[in-house]
PDB file of C-alpha atoms in Angstrom:
ATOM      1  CA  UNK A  11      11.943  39.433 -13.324  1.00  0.00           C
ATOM      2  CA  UNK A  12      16.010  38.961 -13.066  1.00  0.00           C
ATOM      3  CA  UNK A  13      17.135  35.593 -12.976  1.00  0.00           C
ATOM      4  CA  UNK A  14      19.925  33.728 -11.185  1.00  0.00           C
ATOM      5  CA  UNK A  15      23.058  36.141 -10.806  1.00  0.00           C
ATOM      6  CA  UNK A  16      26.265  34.898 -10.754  1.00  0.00           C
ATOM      7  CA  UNK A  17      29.811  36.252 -10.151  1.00  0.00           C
ATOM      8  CA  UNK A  18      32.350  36.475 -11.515  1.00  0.00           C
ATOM      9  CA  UNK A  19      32.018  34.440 -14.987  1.00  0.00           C
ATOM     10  CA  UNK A  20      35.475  33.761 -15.489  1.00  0.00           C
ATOM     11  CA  UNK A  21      38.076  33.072 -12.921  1.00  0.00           C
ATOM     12  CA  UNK A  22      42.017  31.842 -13.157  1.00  0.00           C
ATOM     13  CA  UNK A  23      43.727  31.320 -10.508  1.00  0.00           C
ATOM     14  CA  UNK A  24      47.080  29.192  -9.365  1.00  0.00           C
ATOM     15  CA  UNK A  25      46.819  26.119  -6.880  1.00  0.00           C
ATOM     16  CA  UNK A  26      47.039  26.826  -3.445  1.00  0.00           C
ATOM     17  CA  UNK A  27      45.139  30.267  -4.023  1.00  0.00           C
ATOM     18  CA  UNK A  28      41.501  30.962  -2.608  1.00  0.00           C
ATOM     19  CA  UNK A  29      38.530  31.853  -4.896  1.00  0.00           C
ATOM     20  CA  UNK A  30      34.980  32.877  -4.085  1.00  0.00           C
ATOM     21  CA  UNK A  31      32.487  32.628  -6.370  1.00  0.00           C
ATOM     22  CA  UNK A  32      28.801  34.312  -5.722  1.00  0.00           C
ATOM     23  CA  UNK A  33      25.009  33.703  -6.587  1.00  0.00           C
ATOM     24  CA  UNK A  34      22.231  35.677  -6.586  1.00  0.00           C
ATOM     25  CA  UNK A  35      18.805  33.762  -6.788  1.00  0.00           C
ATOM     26  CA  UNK A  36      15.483  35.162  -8.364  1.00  0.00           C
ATOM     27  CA  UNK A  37      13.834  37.009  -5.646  1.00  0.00           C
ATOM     28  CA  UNK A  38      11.716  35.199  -3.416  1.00  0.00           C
ATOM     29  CA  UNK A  39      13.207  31.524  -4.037  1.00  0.00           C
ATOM     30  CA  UNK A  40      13.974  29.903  -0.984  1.00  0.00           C
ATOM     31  CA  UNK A  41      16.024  27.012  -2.495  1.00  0.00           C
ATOM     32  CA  UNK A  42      19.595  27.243  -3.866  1.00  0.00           C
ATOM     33  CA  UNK A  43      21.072  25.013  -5.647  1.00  0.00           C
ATOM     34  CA  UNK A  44      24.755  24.751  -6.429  1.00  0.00           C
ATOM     35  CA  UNK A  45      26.690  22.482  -8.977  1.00  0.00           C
ATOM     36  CA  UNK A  46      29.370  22.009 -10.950  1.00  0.00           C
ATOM     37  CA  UNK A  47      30.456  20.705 -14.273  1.00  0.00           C
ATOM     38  CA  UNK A  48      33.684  19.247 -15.039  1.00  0.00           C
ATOM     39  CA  UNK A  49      35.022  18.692 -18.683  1.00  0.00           C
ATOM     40  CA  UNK A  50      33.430  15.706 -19.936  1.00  0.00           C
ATOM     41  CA  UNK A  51      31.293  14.923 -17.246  1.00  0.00           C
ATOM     42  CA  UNK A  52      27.590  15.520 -16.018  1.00  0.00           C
ATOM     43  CA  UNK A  53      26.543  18.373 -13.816  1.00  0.00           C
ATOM     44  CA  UNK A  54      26.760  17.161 -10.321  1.00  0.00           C
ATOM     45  CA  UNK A  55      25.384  18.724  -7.481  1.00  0.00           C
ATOM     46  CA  UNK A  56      27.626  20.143  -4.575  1.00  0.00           C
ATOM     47  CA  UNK A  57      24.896  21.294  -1.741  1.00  0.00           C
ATOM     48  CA  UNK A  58      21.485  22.708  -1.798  1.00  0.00           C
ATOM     49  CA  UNK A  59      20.309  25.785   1.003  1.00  0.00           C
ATOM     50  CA  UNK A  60      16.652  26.481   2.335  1.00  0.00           C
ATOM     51  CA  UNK A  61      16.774  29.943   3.043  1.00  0.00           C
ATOM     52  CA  UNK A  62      20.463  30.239   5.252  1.00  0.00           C
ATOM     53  CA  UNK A  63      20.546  26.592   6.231  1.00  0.00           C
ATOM     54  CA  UNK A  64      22.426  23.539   4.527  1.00  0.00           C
ATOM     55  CA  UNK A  65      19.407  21.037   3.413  1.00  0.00           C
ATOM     56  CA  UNK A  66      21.966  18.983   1.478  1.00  0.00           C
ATOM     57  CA  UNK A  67      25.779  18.923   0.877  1.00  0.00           C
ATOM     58  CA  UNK A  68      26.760  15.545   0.171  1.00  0.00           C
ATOM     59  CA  UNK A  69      27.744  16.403  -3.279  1.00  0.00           C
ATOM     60  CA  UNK A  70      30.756  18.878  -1.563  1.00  0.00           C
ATOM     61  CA  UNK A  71      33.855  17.277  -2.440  1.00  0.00           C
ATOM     62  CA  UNK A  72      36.093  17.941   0.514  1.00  0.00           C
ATOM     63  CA  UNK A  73      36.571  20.672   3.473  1.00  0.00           C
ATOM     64  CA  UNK A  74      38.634  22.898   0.799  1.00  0.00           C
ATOM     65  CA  UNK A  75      35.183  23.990  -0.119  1.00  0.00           C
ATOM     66  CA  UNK A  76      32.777  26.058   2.119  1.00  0.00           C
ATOM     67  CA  UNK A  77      29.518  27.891   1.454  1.00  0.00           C
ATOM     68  CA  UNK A  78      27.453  30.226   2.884  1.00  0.00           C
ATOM     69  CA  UNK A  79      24.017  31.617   2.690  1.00  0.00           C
ATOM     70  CA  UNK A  80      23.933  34.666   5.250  1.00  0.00           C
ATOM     71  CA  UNK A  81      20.270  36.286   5.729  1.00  0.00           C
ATOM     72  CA  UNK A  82      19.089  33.525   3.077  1.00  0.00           C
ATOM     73  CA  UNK A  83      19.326  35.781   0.154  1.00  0.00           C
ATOM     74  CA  UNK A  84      23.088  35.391  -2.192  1.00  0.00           C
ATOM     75  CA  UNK A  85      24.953  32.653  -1.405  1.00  0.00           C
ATOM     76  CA  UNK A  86      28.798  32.125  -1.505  1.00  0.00           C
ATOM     77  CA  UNK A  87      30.903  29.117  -2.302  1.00  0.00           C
ATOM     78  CA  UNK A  88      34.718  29.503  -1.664  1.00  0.00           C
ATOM     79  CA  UNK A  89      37.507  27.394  -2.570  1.00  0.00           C
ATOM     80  CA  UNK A  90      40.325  27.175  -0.176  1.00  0.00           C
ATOM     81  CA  UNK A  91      43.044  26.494  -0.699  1.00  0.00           C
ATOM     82  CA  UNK A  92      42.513  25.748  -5.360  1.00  0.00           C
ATOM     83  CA  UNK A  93      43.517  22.308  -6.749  1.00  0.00           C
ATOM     84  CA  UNK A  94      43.866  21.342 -10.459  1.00  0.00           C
ATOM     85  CA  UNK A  95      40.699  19.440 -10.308  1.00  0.00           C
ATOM     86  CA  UNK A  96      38.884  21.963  -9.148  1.00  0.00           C
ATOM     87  CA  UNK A  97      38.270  23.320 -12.937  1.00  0.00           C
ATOM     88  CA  UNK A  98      35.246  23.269 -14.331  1.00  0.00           C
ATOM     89  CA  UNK A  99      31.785  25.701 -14.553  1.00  0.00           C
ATOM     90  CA  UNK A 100      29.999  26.429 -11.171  1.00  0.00           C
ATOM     91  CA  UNK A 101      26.635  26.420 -11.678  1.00  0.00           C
ATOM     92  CA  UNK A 102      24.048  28.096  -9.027  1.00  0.00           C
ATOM     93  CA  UNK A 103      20.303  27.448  -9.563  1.00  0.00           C
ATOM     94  CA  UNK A 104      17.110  28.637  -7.355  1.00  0.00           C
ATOM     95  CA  UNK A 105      13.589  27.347  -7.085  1.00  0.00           C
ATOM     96  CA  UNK A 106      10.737  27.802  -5.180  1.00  0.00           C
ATOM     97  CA  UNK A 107       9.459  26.166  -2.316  1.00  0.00           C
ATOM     98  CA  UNK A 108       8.860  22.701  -3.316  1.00  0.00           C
ATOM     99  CA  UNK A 109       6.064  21.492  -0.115  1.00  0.00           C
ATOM    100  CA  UNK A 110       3.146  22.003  -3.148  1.00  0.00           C
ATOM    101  CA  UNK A 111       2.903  19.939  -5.983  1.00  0.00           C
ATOM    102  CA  UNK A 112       5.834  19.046  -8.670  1.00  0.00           C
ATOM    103  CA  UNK A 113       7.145  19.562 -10.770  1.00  0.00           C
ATOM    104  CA  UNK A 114       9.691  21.738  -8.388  1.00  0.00           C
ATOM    105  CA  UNK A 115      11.564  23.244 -11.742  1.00  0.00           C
ATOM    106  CA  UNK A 116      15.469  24.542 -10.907  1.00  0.00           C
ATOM    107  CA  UNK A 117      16.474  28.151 -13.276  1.00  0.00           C
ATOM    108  CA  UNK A 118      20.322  28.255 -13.558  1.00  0.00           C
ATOM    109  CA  UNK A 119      22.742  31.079 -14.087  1.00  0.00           C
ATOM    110  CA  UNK A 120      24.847  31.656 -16.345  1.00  0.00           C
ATOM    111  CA  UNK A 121      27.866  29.571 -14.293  1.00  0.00           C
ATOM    112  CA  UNK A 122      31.402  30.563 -13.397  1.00  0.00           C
ATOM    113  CA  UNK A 123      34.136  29.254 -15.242  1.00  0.00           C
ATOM    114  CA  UNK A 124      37.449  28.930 -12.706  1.00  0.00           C
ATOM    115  CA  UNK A 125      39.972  27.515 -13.574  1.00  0.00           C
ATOM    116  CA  UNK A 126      42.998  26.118 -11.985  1.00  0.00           C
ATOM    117  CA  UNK A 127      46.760  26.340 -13.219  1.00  0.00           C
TER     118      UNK A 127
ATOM    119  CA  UNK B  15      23.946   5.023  -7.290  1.00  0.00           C
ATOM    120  CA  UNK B  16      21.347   7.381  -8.734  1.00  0.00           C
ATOM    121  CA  UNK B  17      21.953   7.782 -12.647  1.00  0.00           C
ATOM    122  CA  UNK B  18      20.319   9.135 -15.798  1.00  0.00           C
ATOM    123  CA  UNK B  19      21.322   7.607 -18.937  1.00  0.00           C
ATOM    124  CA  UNK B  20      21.285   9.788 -22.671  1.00  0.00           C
ATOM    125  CA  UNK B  21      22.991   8.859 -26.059  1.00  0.00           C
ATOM    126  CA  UNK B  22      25.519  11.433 -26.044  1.00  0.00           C
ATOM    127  CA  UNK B  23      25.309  11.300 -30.189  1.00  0.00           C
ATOM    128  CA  UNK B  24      25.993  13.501 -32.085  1.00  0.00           C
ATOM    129  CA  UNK B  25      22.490  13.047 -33.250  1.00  0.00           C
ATOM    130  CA  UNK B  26      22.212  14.852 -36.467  1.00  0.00           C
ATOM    131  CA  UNK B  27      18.692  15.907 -38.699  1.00  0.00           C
ATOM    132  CA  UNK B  28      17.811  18.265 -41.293  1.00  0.00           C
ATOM    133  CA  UNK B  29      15.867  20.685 -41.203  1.00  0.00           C
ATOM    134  CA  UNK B  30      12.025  20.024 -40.627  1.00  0.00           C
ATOM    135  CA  UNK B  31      12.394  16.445 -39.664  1.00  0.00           C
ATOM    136  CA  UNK B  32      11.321  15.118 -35.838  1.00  0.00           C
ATOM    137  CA  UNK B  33      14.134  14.568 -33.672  1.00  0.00           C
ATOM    138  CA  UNK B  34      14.231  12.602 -30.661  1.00  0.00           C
ATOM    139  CA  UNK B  35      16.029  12.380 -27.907  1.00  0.00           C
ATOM    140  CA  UNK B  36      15.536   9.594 -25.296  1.00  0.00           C
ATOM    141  CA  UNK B  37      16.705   9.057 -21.632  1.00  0.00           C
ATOM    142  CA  UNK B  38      16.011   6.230 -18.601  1.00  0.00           C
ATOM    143  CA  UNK B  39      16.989   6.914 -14.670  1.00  0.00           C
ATOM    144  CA  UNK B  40      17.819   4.720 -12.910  1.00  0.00           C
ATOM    145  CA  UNK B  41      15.670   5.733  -9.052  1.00  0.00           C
ATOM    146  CA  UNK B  42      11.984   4.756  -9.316  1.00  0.00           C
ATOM    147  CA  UNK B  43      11.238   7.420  -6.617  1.00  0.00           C
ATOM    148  CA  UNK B  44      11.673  10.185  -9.018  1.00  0.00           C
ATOM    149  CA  UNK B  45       8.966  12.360  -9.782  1.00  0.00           C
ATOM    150  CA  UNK B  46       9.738  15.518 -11.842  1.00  0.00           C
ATOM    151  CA  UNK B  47      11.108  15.191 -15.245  1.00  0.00           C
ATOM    152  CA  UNK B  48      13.298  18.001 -16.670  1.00  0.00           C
ATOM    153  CA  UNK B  49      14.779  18.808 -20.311  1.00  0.00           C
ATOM    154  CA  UNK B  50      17.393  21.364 -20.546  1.00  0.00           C
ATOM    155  CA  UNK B  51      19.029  23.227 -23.471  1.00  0.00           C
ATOM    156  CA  UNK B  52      22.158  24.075 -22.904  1.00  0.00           C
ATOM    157  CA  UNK B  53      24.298  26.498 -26.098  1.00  0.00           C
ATOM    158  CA  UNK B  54      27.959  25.997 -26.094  1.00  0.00           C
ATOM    159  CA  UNK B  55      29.611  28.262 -23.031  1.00  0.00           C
ATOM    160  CA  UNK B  56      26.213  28.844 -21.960  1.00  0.00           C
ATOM    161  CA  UNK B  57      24.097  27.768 -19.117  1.00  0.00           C
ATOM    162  CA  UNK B  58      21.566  25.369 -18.842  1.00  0.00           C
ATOM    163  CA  UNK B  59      18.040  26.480 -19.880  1.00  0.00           C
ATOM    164  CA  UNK B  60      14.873  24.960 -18.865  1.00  0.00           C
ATOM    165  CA  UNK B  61      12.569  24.181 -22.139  1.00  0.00           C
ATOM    166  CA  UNK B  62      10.281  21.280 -20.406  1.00  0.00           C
ATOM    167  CA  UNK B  63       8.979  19.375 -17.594  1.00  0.00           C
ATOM    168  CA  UNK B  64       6.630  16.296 -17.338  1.00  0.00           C
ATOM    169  CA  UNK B  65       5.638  14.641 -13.763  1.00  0.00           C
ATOM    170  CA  UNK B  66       2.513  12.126 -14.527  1.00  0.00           C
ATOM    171  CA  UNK B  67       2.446   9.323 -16.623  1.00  0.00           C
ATOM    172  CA  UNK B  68       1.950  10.255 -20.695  1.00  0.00           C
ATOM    173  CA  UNK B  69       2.919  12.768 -23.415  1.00  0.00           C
ATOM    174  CA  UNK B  70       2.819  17.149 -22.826  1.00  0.00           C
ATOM    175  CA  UNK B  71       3.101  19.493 -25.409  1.00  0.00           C
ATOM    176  CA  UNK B  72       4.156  22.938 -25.266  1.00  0.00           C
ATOM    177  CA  UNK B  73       4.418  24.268 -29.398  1.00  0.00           C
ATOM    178  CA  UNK B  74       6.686  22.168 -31.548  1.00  0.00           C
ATOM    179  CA  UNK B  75       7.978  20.127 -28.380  1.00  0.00           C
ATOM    180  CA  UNK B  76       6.882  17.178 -26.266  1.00  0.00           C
ATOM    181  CA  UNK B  77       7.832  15.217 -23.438  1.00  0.00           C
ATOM    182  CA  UNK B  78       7.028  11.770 -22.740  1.00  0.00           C
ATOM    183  CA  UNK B  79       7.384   9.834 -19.998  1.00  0.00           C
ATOM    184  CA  UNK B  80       6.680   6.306 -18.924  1.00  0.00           C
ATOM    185  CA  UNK B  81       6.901   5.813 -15.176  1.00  0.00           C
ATOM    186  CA  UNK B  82       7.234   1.914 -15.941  1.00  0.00           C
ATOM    187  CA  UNK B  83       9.634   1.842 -18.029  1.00  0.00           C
ATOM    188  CA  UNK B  84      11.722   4.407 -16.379  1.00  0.00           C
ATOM    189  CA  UNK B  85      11.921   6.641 -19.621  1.00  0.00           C
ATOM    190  CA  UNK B  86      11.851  10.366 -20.621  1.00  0.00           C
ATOM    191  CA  UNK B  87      11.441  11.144 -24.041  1.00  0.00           C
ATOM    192  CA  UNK B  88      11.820  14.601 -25.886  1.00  0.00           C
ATOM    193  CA  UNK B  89      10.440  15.131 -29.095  1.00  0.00           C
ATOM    194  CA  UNK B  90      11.061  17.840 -31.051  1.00  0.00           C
ATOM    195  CA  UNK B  91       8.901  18.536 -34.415  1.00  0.00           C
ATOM    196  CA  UNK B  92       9.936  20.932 -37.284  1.00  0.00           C
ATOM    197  CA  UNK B  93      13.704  20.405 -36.089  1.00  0.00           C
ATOM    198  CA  UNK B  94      15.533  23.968 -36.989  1.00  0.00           C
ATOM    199  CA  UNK B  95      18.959  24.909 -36.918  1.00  0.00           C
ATOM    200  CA  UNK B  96      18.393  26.921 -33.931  1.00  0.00           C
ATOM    201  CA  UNK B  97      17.745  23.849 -32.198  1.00  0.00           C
ATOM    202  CA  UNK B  98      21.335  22.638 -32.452  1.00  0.00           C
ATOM    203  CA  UNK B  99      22.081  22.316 -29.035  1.00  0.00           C
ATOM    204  CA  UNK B 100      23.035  19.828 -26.291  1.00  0.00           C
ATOM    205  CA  UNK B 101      19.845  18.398 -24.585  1.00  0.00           C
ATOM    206  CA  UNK B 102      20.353  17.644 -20.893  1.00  0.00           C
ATOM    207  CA  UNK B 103      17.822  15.221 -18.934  1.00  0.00           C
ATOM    208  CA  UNK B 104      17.285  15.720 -15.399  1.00  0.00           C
ATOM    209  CA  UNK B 105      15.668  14.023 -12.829  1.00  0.00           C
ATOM    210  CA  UNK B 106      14.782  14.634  -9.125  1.00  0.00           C
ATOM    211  CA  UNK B 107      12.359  14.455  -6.091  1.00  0.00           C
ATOM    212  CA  UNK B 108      10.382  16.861  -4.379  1.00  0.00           C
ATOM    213  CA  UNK B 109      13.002  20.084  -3.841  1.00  0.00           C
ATOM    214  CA  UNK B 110      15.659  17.950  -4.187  1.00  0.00           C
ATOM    215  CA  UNK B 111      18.836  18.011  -6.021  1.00  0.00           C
ATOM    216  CA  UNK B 112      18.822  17.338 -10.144  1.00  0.00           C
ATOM    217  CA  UNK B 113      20.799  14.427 -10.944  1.00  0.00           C
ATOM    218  CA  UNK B 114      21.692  14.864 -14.764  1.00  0.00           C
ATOM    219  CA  UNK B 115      22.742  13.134 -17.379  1.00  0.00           C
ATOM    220  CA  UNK B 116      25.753  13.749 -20.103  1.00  0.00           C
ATOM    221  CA  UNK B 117      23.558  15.107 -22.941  1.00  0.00           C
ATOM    222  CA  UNK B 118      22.695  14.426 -25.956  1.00  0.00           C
ATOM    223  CA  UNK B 119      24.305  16.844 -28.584  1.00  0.00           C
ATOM    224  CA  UNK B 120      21.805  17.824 -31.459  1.00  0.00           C
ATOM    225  CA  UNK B 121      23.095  18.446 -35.144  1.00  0.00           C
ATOM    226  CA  UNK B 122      20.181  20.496 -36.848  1.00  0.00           C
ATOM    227  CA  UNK B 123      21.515  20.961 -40.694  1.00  0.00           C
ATOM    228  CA  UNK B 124      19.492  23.831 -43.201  1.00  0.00           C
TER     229      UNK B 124
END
């Protein structure tokens, strides 16, 4: 079974430019995750989809970032327009659905590293 | 504020020797348990998970956890150098987001 997908690994790009990163979850997980890591600091959540809808996004930052889920399979997260602080690793993760019992365990990708100059 | 709490160490053992690595939270309406390993430049990888009260074992690690106390514990037995690693504790609630802590970076030496 493939994991969680993610694209593209690396990114640089100058502030003031747009970048959109992508994640594909394991097949047949209805929850995705996404977080991020800045240097030095814990992973923190950003916003979590069921299916194509927004469950959660209180961890978004500001309106510079926006993501989709269309047909609730990849998702995409797309920073408009870059700041400095938006460095760090994007992380996506997918699990299934969680209405059963716990423990309601989260499998990551392999993150995106963007960062801003 | 919801927060999880590790000793970002380094924590170092040799070879063979138990190490452990300890964490508290901070929200008593958590109710799954997670321990990541996470390689340099990699991503996190999920090695356990605990939910009730008590200790699970799965081969030469096991998790702990004490409701209570508002603890997770991760013990790992016949440390290796393979094992050298940062160890991420996570918390959540049912489908809900992980809140993580820093890590705790582990020093296994041959």
């Amino acid at each position: 079974e493939a994991g969680v997908t993610q694209f593209p690994s690396h990114s640089v790009i100058e502030k003031g430019q747009t970048v959109t990163l992508r994640c594909d979850p394991i097949s047949g997980h209805d929850n995705l995750y996404w977080y991020r890591r800045v240097m030095g600091k814990e992973i923190k959540f950003l916003l979590h989809f069921v299916k194509e809808s927004k469950q959660d996004e209180s961890g978004m930052p500001n309106n510079r970032f926006l993501a989709e889920r269309t047909g609730g399979t990849y998702s995409t997260l797309k920073v408009q327009p870059a700041e400095l602080e938006d460095s760090g690793v994007y992380f996506c993760a997918s699990s299934q659905d969680p209405s059963g019992a716990p423990p309601y365990e989260q499998y990551f990708g392999p993150g995106t590293r963007l960062t801003v100059t | 504020q919801k927060e999880v709490e590790q000793n970002s160490g380094p924590l170092s053992v040799p070879e063979g020797a138990i190490a452990s690595l300890n964490c508290t939270y901070s929200d008593r309406g958590s109710q799954s348990f997670f321990w990541y390993r996470q390689y340099s430049g990699k991503s996190p990888e999920l090695i356990m998970f605990i939910y009730s009260n008590g200790d699970k074992e799965d081969g030469r690690f096991t998790a702990q956890l004490n409701k209570a106390s508002q603890y997770v514990s991760l013990l790992i037995r016949d440390s290796q150098p393979s094992d050298s690693a940062t160890y991420l504790c996570a918390v959540n609630q049912a489908g809900t987001a992980l809140i993580f802590g820093k890590g705790t970076t582990l020093s296994v030496s041959s």
